[in-house]
Every structure is written in C-alpha cells, then in structure tokens.
Coordinates of C-alpha atoms (C1' of nucleotides) in Angstrom, one line a residue:
Chain G
X1 CA 109.9 106.3 114.5
X2 CA 110.9 105.3 111.0
X3 CA 110.7 101.7 109.6
X4 CA 114.2 101.1 109.3
X5 CA 116.3 98.4 107.7
X6 CA 116.2 96.1 110.6
X7 CA 112.4 96.2 110.8
X8 CA 112.4 94.9 107.3
X9 CA 114.7 92.0 108.3
X10 CA 112.4 91.2 111.0
X11 CA 109.4 91.4 108.8
X12 CA 111.0 89.0 106.1
X13 CA 112.1 86.6 108.9
X14 CA 108.5 86.5 110.2
X15 CA 107.0 86.1 106.9
X16 CA 109.3 83.1 106.1
X17 CA 109.0 81.4 109.6
X18 CA 105.4 81.9 110.2
X19 CA 105.9 81.9 113.9
X20 CA 109.1 82.7 115.9
X21 CA 110.1 83.7 119.4
X22 CA 111.4 87.0 120.1
X23 CA 114.7 85.6 121.1
X24 CA 115.2 83.7 117.9
X25 CA 114.6 86.8 116.1
X26 CA 116.9 88.8 118.0
X27 CA 119.7 86.2 117.4
X28 CA 118.8 86.0 113.7
X29 CA 118.7 90.1 113.3
X30 CA 121.8 90.5 115.4
X31 CA 120.2 92.8 118.0
X32 CA 119.1 92.5 121.7
X33 CA 115.9 91.0 122.7
X34 CA 114.8 94.5 124.2
X35 CA 115.5 96.1 120.7
X36 CA 113.6 93.6 118.8
X37 CA 110.6 94.0 121.2
X38 CA 110.9 97.9 120.6
X39 CA 111.0 97.2 116.9
X40 CA 107.8 95.0 117.1
X41 CA 106.3 97.8 118.9
X42 CA 107.1 100.3 116.2
X43 CA 105.8 97.9 113.4
X44 CA 102.5 97.6 115.4
X45 CA 102.4 101.2 115.6
X46 CA 102.9 101.4 111.7
X47 CA 99.8 99.1 111.3
X48 CA 101.5 95.8 111.0
X49 CA 99.5 93.1 112.8
X50 CA 101.6 90.9 115.1
X51 CA 100.0 88.4 117.1
X52 CA 101.8 87.0 120.1
X53 CA 101.3 84.2 122.6
X54 CA 103.0 83.8 125.9
X55 CA 104.0 80.5 127.6
X56 CA 105.9 77.5 126.2
X57 CA 105.3 77.1 122.4
X58 CA 104.4 80.7 122.2
X59 CA 105.9 83.5 120.0
X60 CA 105.1 86.2 117.7
X61 CA 103.4 85.9 114.5
X62 CA 102.9 88.3 111.5
X63 CA 99.6 88.6 109.6
X64 CA 100.9 88.6 106.1
X65 CA 98.2 90.7 105.0
X66 CA 99.1 93.6 107.1
X67 CA 102.5 93.7 105.6
X68 CA 103.1 97.1 104.1
X69 CA 105.7 98.4 101.9
X70 CA 107.0 101.8 101.4
X71 CA 107.3 103.1 97.8
X72 CA 108.8 106.4 96.9
X73 CA 106.9 107.9 94.1
X74 CA 107.3 111.1 92.4
X75 CA 104.3 113.2 91.7
X76 CA 104.2 112.3 88.0
X77 CA 103.9 108.6 89.0
X78 CA 101.4 109.3 91.5
X79 CA 99.4 111.2 89.1
X80 CA 99.6 108.5 86.5
X81 CA 98.5 105.8 89.1
X82 CA 95.7 108.3 90.1
X83 CA 94.4 108.6 86.4
X84 CA 94.6 104.9 85.8
X85 CA 92.6 104.0 88.8
X86 CA 90.1 106.9 88.3
X87 CA 89.6 106.0 84.7
X88 CA 89.0 102.5 85.7
X89 CA 86.7 103.3 88.5
X90 CA 84.7 105.6 86.4
X91 CA 84.4 102.8 83.9
X92 CA 83.4 100.5 86.7
X93 CA 85.0 97.7 84.7
X94 CA 86.9 96.2 87.5
X95 CA 85.8 94.8 90.9
X96 CA 89.1 96.0 92.3
X97 CA 88.4 99.7 92.3
X98 CA 87.8 99.9 96.0
X99 CA 90.9 98.2 96.7
X100 CA 92.9 100.4 94.5
X101 CA 91.2 103.3 95.9
X102 CA 92.5 102.2 99.4
X103 CA 95.9 102.0 98.1
X104 CA 95.6 105.6 96.6
X105 CA 94.1 107.0 99.8
X106 CA 97.4 106.0 101.4
X107 CA 99.5 107.5 98.8
X108 CA 97.4 110.6 99.4
X109 CA 98.0 110.5 103.0
X110 CA 101.7 110.5 102.4
X111 CA 101.7 113.5 100.3
X112 CA 102.5 116.8 101.9
X113 CA 99.4 117.4 103.9
X114 CA 98.4 120.7 102.3
X115 CA 98.3 119.1 99.0
X116 CA 96.0 116.3 99.7
X117 CA 92.8 118.4 99.6
X118 CA 93.7 119.8 96.1
X119 CA 94.6 116.3 95.0
X120 CA 91.2 115.0 96.1
X121 CA 89.5 117.8 94.6
X122 CA 91.4 117.1 91.3
X123 CA 90.3 113.6 91.3
X124 CA 86.8 114.8 91.9
X125 CA 87.2 117.1 89.0
X126 CA 88.4 114.2 86.9
X127 CA 85.2 113.5 85.1
X128 CA 85.2 110.6 82.9
X129 CA 82.2 110.5 80.4
X130 CA 80.6 107.7 78.8
X131 CA 83.6 105.4 77.6
X132 CA 83.6 104.3 74.2
X133 CA 84.6 100.7 73.6
X134 CA 88.2 100.2 74.3
X135 CA 89.2 100.0 70.8
X136 CA 88.2 103.6 70.3
X137 CA 90.3 104.7 73.3
X138 CA 93.5 103.1 72.2
X139 CA 94.1 105.8 69.5
X140 CA 93.7 108.6 72.2
X141 CA 96.4 110.5 70.0
X142 CA 95.2 113.9 70.8
X143 CA 96.6 113.9 74.5
X144 CA 100.5 113.9 74.4
X145 CA 101.6 112.3 77.6
X146 CA 104.8 114.2 77.4
X147 CA 102.9 117.2 78.5
X148 CA 101.4 115.5 81.5
X149 CA 104.1 116.5 84.1
X150 CA 103.6 120.1 83.3
X151 CA 99.6 119.9 83.9
X152 CA 100.3 117.9 87.0
X153 CA 102.7 120.5 88.5
X154 CA 100.3 123.2 87.8
X155 CA 97.5 121.3 89.3
X156 CA 99.2 120.2 92.4
X157 CA 101.2 123.5 93.0
X158 CA 98.4 125.6 92.0
X159 CA 100.4 127.5 89.5
X160 CA 99.2 129.4 86.6
X161 CA 99.7 127.8 83.3
X162 CA 100.7 129.4 80.1
X163 CA 100.2 127.8 76.6
X164 CA 99.7 128.4 73.1
X165 CA 96.2 127.5 71.9
X166 CA 94.8 126.8 68.5
X167 CA 91.1 127.1 68.3
X168 CA 88.7 125.3 66.1
X169 CA 89.2 128.2 63.5
X170 CA 92.8 127.8 63.5
X171 CA 93.5 131.0 65.3
X172 CA 96.4 130.9 67.8
X173 CA 96.4 132.7 71.1
X174 CA 98.6 132.8 74.2
X175 CA 96.6 131.8 77.3
X176 CA 97.5 132.1 81.0
X177 CA 94.9 130.4 83.1
X178 CA 94.1 128.8 86.4
X179 CA 93.8 125.1 85.7
X180 CA 90.8 123.7 87.4
X181 CA 89.9 120.3 86.2
X182 CA 90.7 117.7 83.4
X183 CA 87.7 116.4 81.7
X184 CA 88.0 113.0 79.9
X185 CA 85.5 112.3 77.2
X186 CA 87.2 109.5 75.5
X187 CA 89.0 109.7 73.2
X188 CA 89.2 113.4 73.8
X189 CA 90.7 115.3 76.8
X190 CA 89.8 118.7 78.0
X191 CA 91.5 121.1 80.3
X192 CA 88.9 123.1 82.2
X193 CA 90.4 126.4 83.4
X194 CA 89.5 129.9 84.6
X195 CA 90.7 132.3 82.1
X196 CA 91.2 135.8 84.1
X197 CA 91.6 137.7 80.9
X198 CA 88.2 136.7 79.8
X199 CA 86.9 136.3 83.2
X200 CA 85.3 133.0 82.3
X201 CA 85.8 129.2 82.6
X202 CA 87.1 127.8 79.3
X203 CA 87.4 124.2 78.0
X204 CA 90.7 123.6 76.1
X205 CA 91.1 120.5 74.1
X206 CA 94.3 119.1 75.0
X207 CA 95.3 118.3 71.6
X208 CA 95.2 121.9 70.7
X209 CA 97.4 122.9 73.6
X210 CA 101.1 123.2 72.8
X211 CA 104.0 124.5 74.8
X212 CA 102.5 124.4 78.2
X213 CA 104.6 125.9 81.0
X214 CA 103.9 126.7 84.6
X215 CA 104.5 130.3 85.6
X216 CA 106.7 130.0 88.6
X217 CA 105.6 131.8 91.6
X218 CA 102.2 132.9 90.1
X219 CA 99.8 130.8 92.2
X220 CA 96.0 130.8 92.4
X221 CA 93.4 129.7 94.9
X222 CA 91.4 126.8 93.7
X223 CA 87.8 127.4 92.8
X224 CA 85.1 124.8 92.6
X225 CA 84.4 124.1 88.9
X226 CA 80.7 124.1 88.2
X227 CA 79.9 121.7 85.4
X228 CA 76.8 123.5 84.6
X229 CA 75.3 124.4 81.3
X230 CA 76.1 128.1 81.6
X231 CA 79.9 127.4 81.5
X232 CA 79.7 125.1 78.6
X233 CA 77.3 122.3 77.8
X234 CA 78.9 119.0 78.1
X235 CA 76.9 117.9 75.1
X236 CA 78.8 120.3 72.8
X237 CA 82.2 119.2 74.1
X238 CA 82.7 116.5 71.6
X239 CA 81.9 118.7 68.8
X240 CA 83.8 121.4 66.9
X241 CA 83.6 123.8 69.8
X242 CA 86.4 123.8 72.3
Chain J
X1 CA 119.6 108.2 105.9
X2 CA 115.9 108.4 105.8
X3 CA 113.8 111.2 104.8
X4 CA 112.4 112.7 107.9
X5 CA 109.9 115.1 109.0
X6 CA 112.4 118.1 108.6
X7 CA 113.1 117.2 105.0
X8 CA 109.5 117.2 104.3
X9 CA 109.3 120.8 105.8
X10 CA 112.2 121.8 103.5
X11 CA 110.5 120.3 100.3
X12 CA 107.4 122.0 101.1
X13 CA 109.1 125.4 101.7
X14 CA 111.1 125.0 98.5
X15 CA 107.9 124.2 96.6
X16 CA 106.2 127.2 97.9
X17 CA 109.0 129.6 97.5
X18 CA 110.5 128.6 94.3
X19 CA 114.0 129.7 95.3
X20 CA 115.5 130.3 98.6
X21 CA 118.8 130.6 100.3
X22 CA 120.1 128.0 102.7
X23 CA 120.3 130.5 105.6
X24 CA 116.6 131.5 105.1
X25 CA 115.6 127.7 105.0
X26 CA 117.4 127.0 108.2
X27 CA 115.8 129.9 109.9
X28 CA 112.4 128.8 108.7
X29 CA 112.9 125.0 109.6
X30 CA 114.7 125.9 112.9
X31 CA 117.7 124.1 112.3
X32 CA 121.3 125.3 111.6
X33 CA 122.6 126.1 108.1
X34 CA 125.0 123.1 108.4
X35 CA 122.1 120.7 109.1
X36 CA 120.0 122.0 106.3
X37 CA 122.9 121.6 103.9
X38 CA 123.2 118.0 105.1
X39 CA 119.5 117.5 104.5
X40 CA 119.7 118.8 101.1
X41 CA 122.3 116.6 100.4
X42 CA 120.3 113.5 101.7
X43 CA 117.4 114.8 99.6
X44 CA 119.7 114.7 96.5
X45 CA 120.9 111.3 97.4
X46 CA 117.3 110.2 97.5
X47 CA 116.8 111.5 93.9
X48 CA 115.3 114.9 94.5
X49 CA 116.9 117.4 91.9
X50 CA 117.9 120.6 93.7
X51 CA 119.5 123.2 91.6
X52 CA 121.8 125.8 93.4
X53 CA 123.6 128.9 92.4
X54 CA 126.4 130.8 94.2
X55 CA 126.6 134.4 94.6
X56 CA 124.4 137.3 95.4
X57 CA 120.9 136.5 94.4
X58 CA 121.7 132.8 94.3
X59 CA 120.2 130.1 96.3
X60 CA 118.6 126.6 96.1
X61 CA 115.9 125.7 93.8
X62 CA 113.8 122.5 93.9
X63 CA 112.7 120.8 90.7
X64 CA 109.1 120.1 91.4
X65 CA 108.9 117.2 89.1
X66 CA 111.5 115.4 91.1
X67 CA 109.5 115.5 94.3
X68 CA 108.9 112.1 95.7
X69 CA 106.3 110.9 98.3
X70 CA 106.5 107.9 100.3
X71 CA 103.4 105.7 100.3
X72 CA 103.0 102.8 102.6
X73 CA 100.8 100.1 100.9
X74 CA 100.0 96.6 102.1
X75 CA 100.3 93.8 99.8
X76 CA 96.7 93.7 98.9
X77 CA 96.6 97.4 97.7
X78 CA 99.9 96.9 95.7
X79 CA 98.2 94.0 94.2
X80 CA 95.1 95.9 93.2
X81 CA 97.2 98.6 91.7
X82 CA 99.2 96.1 89.8
X83 CA 96.0 94.5 88.4
X84 CA 94.6 97.9 87.5
X85 CA 97.6 98.9 85.7
X86 CA 98.3 95.4 83.9
X87 CA 94.8 95.5 82.8
X88 CA 95.1 98.8 81.3
X89 CA 98.2 98.3 79.8
X90 CA 97.2 95.0 78.2
X91 CA 94.2 97.0 76.9
X92 CA 96.5 99.7 75.7
X93 CA 93.7 102.2 76.3
X94 CA 95.6 104.9 78.0
X95 CA 98.7 106.8 77.0
X96 CA 100.0 106.6 80.7
X97 CA 100.6 103.1 81.0
X98 CA 104.4 103.5 80.8
X99 CA 104.2 106.2 83.6
X100 CA 102.1 104.2 85.7
X101 CA 104.5 101.2 85.1
X102 CA 107.4 103.3 86.3
X103 CA 105.4 104.0 89.6
X104 CA 104.8 100.3 90.0
X105 CA 108.4 99.5 89.3
X106 CA 109.3 101.5 92.3
X107 CA 106.8 99.9 94.5
X108 CA 108.1 96.7 93.5
X109 CA 111.5 97.9 94.4
X110 CA 110.3 98.7 97.8
X111 CA 109.1 95.2 98.4
X112 CA 111.2 92.7 100.3
X113 CA 113.7 92.0 97.6
X114 CA 113.1 88.1 97.6
X115 CA 109.4 88.8 96.6
X116 CA 110.1 91.0 93.6
X117 CA 111.0 88.3 91.2
X118 CA 107.8 86.3 92.2
X119 CA 105.7 89.6 91.7
X120 CA 107.2 90.3 88.3
X121 CA 106.7 86.8 87.2
X122 CA 103.2 87.0 88.4
X123 CA 102.6 90.1 86.4
X124 CA 104.1 88.4 83.4
X125 CA 101.6 85.5 84.0
X126 CA 98.8 87.9 84.1
X127 CA 97.5 87.4 80.6
X128 CA 94.7 89.7 79.5
X129 CA 93.1 88.2 76.6
X130 CA 91.2 90.0 73.8
X131 CA 89.1 92.4 75.7
X132 CA 85.5 92.9 75.2
X133 CA 84.0 96.3 75.1
X134 CA 84.1 97.8 78.7
X135 CA 80.4 97.4 79.0
X136 CA 80.8 93.6 79.1
X137 CA 83.5 93.6 81.7
X138 CA 81.5 95.5 84.1
X139 CA 79.4 92.6 85.1
X140 CA 82.4 90.6 86.0
X141 CA 80.4 88.7 88.6
X142 CA 82.1 85.4 88.7
X143 CA 85.2 86.8 90.3
X144 CA 84.6 87.8 93.9
X145 CA 86.9 90.6 95.0
X146 CA 86.5 89.3 98.6
X147 CA 88.6 86.3 97.8
X148 CA 91.3 88.4 96.3
X149 CA 93.4 88.8 99.5
X150 CA 93.7 85.0 100.0
X151 CA 95.0 84.5 96.5
X152 CA 97.4 87.3 96.6
X153 CA 98.9 86.0 99.8
X154 CA 99.3 82.6 98.2
X155 CA 101.1 84.2 95.3
X156 CA 103.1 86.5 97.3
X157 CA 104.1 83.9 100.0
X158 CA 104.2 80.9 97.5
X159 CA 101.6 79.1 99.8
X160 CA 99.7 76.2 98.8
X161 CA 96.0 77.0 98.1
X162 CA 93.3 74.8 99.3
X163 CA 89.7 75.4 98.1
X164 CA 86.4 73.9 97.1
X165 CA 85.9 73.5 93.4
X166 CA 82.8 72.9 91.5
X167 CA 83.6 71.5 88.0
X168 CA 81.5 72.0 84.9
X169 CA 79.5 68.9 85.8
X170 CA 78.6 70.0 89.2
X171 CA 81.0 67.6 91.1
X172 CA 82.6 69.1 94.0
X173 CA 86.2 68.4 94.9
X174 CA 88.7 69.8 97.4
X175 CA 92.0 70.9 95.9
X176 CA 95.3 71.8 97.2
X177 CA 97.4 73.4 94.5
X178 CA 100.5 75.6 93.8
X179 CA 98.9 78.8 92.4
X180 CA 101.0 79.8 89.2
X181 CA 99.2 82.4 87.4
X182 CA 96.0 84.4 87.0
X183 CA 94.5 84.4 83.5
X184 CA 92.0 87.0 82.6
X185 CA 89.8 86.5 79.6
X186 CA 87.2 89.1 80.3
X187 CA 84.6 88.5 81.6
X188 CA 86.1 85.3 83.1
X189 CA 89.1 84.9 85.4
X190 CA 91.0 81.7 85.9
X191 CA 93.6 80.5 88.3
X192 CA 96.3 78.3 86.7
X193 CA 97.8 76.0 89.2
X194 CA 99.9 72.9 89.5
X195 CA 97.8 70.0 91.1
X196 CA 100.3 67.8 92.7
X197 CA 97.7 65.1 93.4
X198 CA 97.0 65.1 89.5
X199 CA 100.6 65.9 88.6
X200 CA 99.4 68.4 86.0
X201 CA 98.6 72.1 85.4
X202 CA 94.9 72.9 85.9
X203 CA 92.9 75.9 85.0
X204 CA 90.3 76.8 87.7
X205 CA 87.4 79.2 86.8
X206 CA 87.5 81.8 89.6
X207 CA 83.7 81.6 89.8
X208 CA 83.8 78.0 90.7
X209 CA 86.2 78.4 93.7
X210 CA 84.9 78.7 97.1
X211 CA 86.4 78.9 100.6
X212 CA 89.8 79.5 99.3
X213 CA 92.5 79.4 102.1
X214 CA 96.4 79.4 102.2
X215 CA 97.9 76.3 103.8
X216 CA 100.2 78.0 106.4
X217 CA 103.8 76.9 106.4
X218 CA 103.3 74.8 103.2
X219 CA 105.4 76.7 100.5
X220 CA 106.3 75.7 97.1
X221 CA 108.8 76.8 94.6
X222 CA 107.4 78.7 91.6
X223 CA 107.6 77.0 88.3
X224 CA 107.3 78.7 85.0
X225 CA 104.0 78.1 83.6
X226 CA 104.0 77.1 80.0
X227 CA 101.0 78.5 78.2
X228 CA 101.1 75.8 75.6
X229 CA 98.5 73.6 74.0
X230 CA 99.6 70.4 75.9
X231 CA 98.5 72.0 79.1
X232 CA 95.1 73.3 78.1
X233 CA 94.4 75.1 74.8
X234 CA 93.5 78.7 75.5
X235 CA 90.9 78.4 72.8
X236 CA 88.8 76.2 75.1
X237 CA 89.2 78.2 78.1
X238 CA 85.9 80.1 77.6
X239 CA 84.0 76.8 77.0
X240 CA 82.5 74.4 79.3
X241 CA 85.9 72.8 80.1
X242 CA 87.5 74.2 83.1
Chain D
dC1 C1' 106.1 75.0 141.3
dA2 C1' 109.5 75.4 137.5
dT3 C1' 110.0 76.9 132.9
dA4 C1' 109.2 79.4 128.7
dT5 C1' 107.4 83.2 126.7
dA6 C1' 105.7 88.4 125.9
dG7 C1' 106.2 92.7 127.6
dT8 C1' 107.8 97.2 130.5
dG9 C1' 110.6 100.5 133.0
dA10 C1' 115.0 102.5 134.3
dC11 C1' 119.5 103.7 133.4
dA12 C1' 124.2 103.7 131.5
dA13 C1' 126.8 102.8 127.4
dA14 C1' 126.9 103.3 122.4
dA15 C1' 125.9 105.5 118.3
dT16 C1' 124.2 109.0 115.6
dT17 C1' 122.9 113.7 114.7
dT18 C1' 123.5 118.5 115.2
dG19 C1' 125.7 123.0 115.6
dG20 C1' 129.6 125.8 115.4
dC21 C1' 133.6 127.0 113.2
dA22 C1' 137.0 127.6 109.9
dC23 C1' 137.5 127.0 105.5
dT24 C1' 137.0 126.6 99.8
dA25 C1' 134.8 128.0 95.5
dA26 C1' 131.9 130.6 92.7
dT27 C1' 129.5 134.6 91.3
dA28 C1' 127.6 139.3 91.2
dT29 C1' 128.7 144.2 92.1
dG30 C1' 130.9 148.6 92.5
Chain R
dC1 C1' 140.5 144.2 91.8
dA2 C1' 138.3 144.2 96.3
dT3 C1' 134.0 142.9 98.6
dA4 C1' 129.9 140.8 99.5
dT5 C1' 127.0 137.0 99.0
dT6 C1' 126.1 132.5 98.5
dA7 C1' 126.6 127.0 98.2
dG8 C1' 129.3 123.6 99.9
dT9 C1' 133.1 120.7 102.9
dG10 C1' 135.7 118.7 106.9
dC11 C1' 136.3 118.5 111.7
dC12 C1' 135.2 118.1 116.5
dA13 C1' 132.6 118.5 120.5
dA14 C1' 127.9 118.9 122.4
dA15 C1' 123.3 117.3 122.3
dT16 C1' 120.2 113.7 121.3
dT17 C1' 118.8 109.2 120.0
dT18 C1' 119.3 104.4 120.0
dT19 C1' 120.7 100.2 122.1
dG20 C1' 121.9 96.7 125.7
dT21 C1' 121.4 95.3 130.3
dC22 C1' 119.1 94.2 134.1
dA23 C1' 115.2 93.6 137.2
dC24 C1' 110.9 93.1 136.8
dT25 C1' 105.5 91.6 135.6
dA26 C1' 102.1 88.7 133.3
dT27 C1' 100.6 84.5 131.4
dA28 C1' 100.5 79.8 129.9
dT29 C1' 102.0 74.7 130.1
dG30 C1' 103.1 70.5 132.2

DNA sequence: CATATAGTGACAAAATTTGGCACTAATATG
DNA sequence: CATATTAGTGCCAAATTTTGTCACTATATG
C-alpha cells in the first residue's frame, strides 16, 4: 500500500505531539480507530519506527529519525546528486559521504529495477582523479552542463551517442559511440566510450564534444571498461592527447 | 492519484520501445485501453512529458528526460544530501550545483510542509566560509558524524538541545540551547545557538560538544540569527574563543 | 477486578478503480 | 472523398479496494 495523504497527517501529528493514543489520532485525522491502526501498520511496513505501549498512559510514539519523505526526482536531478556526492566521496572531504551514500542507495532502489545495475556501474566508472585545490575546479568551463541530460539519458538508457568531435589537431569528425564511463580529472572531464567504427575504446574530452544526441532505439549492452594502459594511459589524459 | 506499479510498467515499456500505441501498451500491461489512457493522463499530471500523434503510424512517446523517480529518504539522508550540495554550491566547484539544487528543492517540497521553511532557513544559515584546499578539509576530525542525527532532529523538530561543552579553558558545562544555525569554516564546524540561560547567542565548536541529546517535547520558535559583530565577530571564530 | 490501551479478524457498507461502449477528433492513405 | 488508424472523453455498471463496525485478545496500571 502506498503512503497517502492521511498517513502524512498522522506522521505530522505524531511528530508534533510526541506521544498520542490511537483514539486521539483517529479523531484528529477524521478516520476510524481501525483505519488509523491499519495506517500505522502500513507506515511500519514502510520503515517508520513507531513504538507503542499498552495500558493507561500508553500510546504510540514515532521515532523522528525514522521519518521518511518521498521525493520525485527526474533522472537529471538524480544524476546531478549522484555526481555531487560521488565527487565529494572521491575527494573524501566530508564526513557525511556515507550518509549521503545511504540516501543515494535509496534513490537507486526507487529507480526502475533494471536500471539500477547500470547506474551503479556508472557510478563505479565515475573516476575522480587527484583533485586540484577547489579554486582550480571552479573554472571548469570545458564541461557544459547543458549537455548533461543527453549524456545521462544515453548512459541510463544504454543508447548510442552521436556527436561532433574536434580533436586536438582541430579535425572534426562525427562519432557514434557506446558511452561507457565518465572520467573526471579536474578541471577536465572525459567521456570514455566504445567506438564501434574503430573497434576500440576512446577518450573524448568533454569540451571538444558538440551537438551530442542520443540515437533513439539504438541500444547497446554495457561492457566493463578496463582502465588499463592499453586503452589509454591515464597519465596522458591531461596532456594534448584526447 | 498516486503513481502505482502499473504506471511504472508503462514508463519502463515506453522507455524501451520509444514509441508505442495505447493498444499495444494495454496488452503488454494487461489492462484495458481505457485504463492505460487514464494512467497516461495521471503520468502527465505528475509531470511526465508524453507526446502523442493520431493517425496511422501514430502513438505515444515518452520524453526520457521527464521521467521521475520517487525516493524515500529519511531526514538524516536528506540532511546529508543538503549538506553535500550546500557545501559544493558554496565552493562553486561544480557546474551542476543548480541541477542538484533543483533536486533538493523537490525533496524539500516533499517534506511535511511546515518543515520546509525551517529547512530552507537552516540552509540559508549554513554558512560556508572561505574554503581551504580540499586536502585540509579531509581531516575534518573535530566534527563527529555520529552526532549529526541528533543535531538534525533538533533543527528539524525545533527541539532544545542539551549537551556537555568544554570551553577553550577546559571548563565543562551543561548547556540547553535553541540550535539556530551551523557554521562551517573548514576545517571547523560551529553550532550557533541561543542560550536562554545566558540570554545570548553563542557559538559552540562542534569538536567540543559531547553527549548531545534532544530534549523531547521542549520546542522553541526559530529566530533569525543575525551574523553581526555584536554577536560574535566571525573573524574570531577560528581563534581560541568559542 | 475495572479501566485503558494496542492490536487482530471478519464482514458488510462505502468508495474507488476498472472495463466496456459509444462517441469525437486528427491524420495518413488510396 | 472514403476509409482505416490512432488518441482522447464521457458515462455507467461491474469489479475491486478501502473503510467502519463490532467482537475479540493481550497487556499494563491502580
């Protein structure tokens, strides 16, 4: 059963009053005692911790820390949160990384089940290299956030990605690739993708990608990306080679 | 109406097929055409963008970017995400701060309505000072994340907070205060609170707080915290004074 | 023991959702 | 233009789910 409006009212009332009897709750909510008991049951099933005590002076009590909230996020927003937290975690600069992780795990759980594995793998593939001091990251110019949704759809839906790429020599080509990972080596971002035309993994510098678009209907199966020297030495990634 | 299991099936099917007719969807989902149309209506109401075209070769098509996911987060997790993003935003080190903000705005919207204002105000009060390079933040030792849930409940529920405080001279006192804000001046964290016993705002260094606990039932009304010199000059915050 | 409280099971009443049907509107095709 | 195909709407009865009522058990307090 879903958590509905009345459940929310019950939770709010319990948060306010601390302890309350079921009868009082029923009266406040405008439902029967039986229904409130059923709702409490549903809330417990949903993970809310509700203590209860029988006898005079007893009642039900909500553990405030167990209160959950439902948020409706679109994939882009989930993605942004993921990147925020992943970057933070990689940089190990907050003691809250674990907590944030727990929150993200729940977001993942709420995603269509067949997407979770991909998302998790994507996160695993989101390598954050040695961070420069924050000041350097702030002018991250080369990565245009407006392009993000396209990449994100491609990753989550496993769709081929087509884009214009200008290589280090200025030559422009059209690519159709299987996006595999994003590599963040601040302040530069890279797309790691399998290029079927060249039968090889390639690293594309984000700032050199333009007009990215998903190819509708053309999906691929994820591969594991080996970050090994024979693909492209990471040490060269910040250099002129892309 | 809530987004239920069947809606999810429809969304997944649409994401996979790209375009589909209502009849095909109905067959796949195992419901009548009428019901599927009703579901599509509900999804649109919920913000999903579903294009449709009449006539032969027509059908319905889901805009993948509009796909939303419901996440159930407890307050601690929301809090952790908030802090992550707030810190990131303050440091302006990611181009995604706005996106993440949008996601958090939705999370806030899903919170019990009477808590949103407080939460927003809390975020406003979450001052992040001049950030040191990340390396310095990583040894943030003085702030014990295990204490976070207590603070967070106190903030969200507007409960008095009782704790042991060891001041700079080593003297230990028990405090009962109204938590007003958290101030982050990496690598140090401060609790800004109104101390009714002293009728004044005080700044408590997080690392000097021990055994914090909410005082159940004892709530306060939020005040605006003036970060002005007459309370405690920010310039002195990193010094011995607390 | 009497009272107050949480919690359960069963069943009918009430409310909501679903399916079927007839219909309109739009668009492509011959 | 006629026809077929598709989205979408309004209505109503059938199907399903939720709710309320009642009788009940269990536990704690005085």
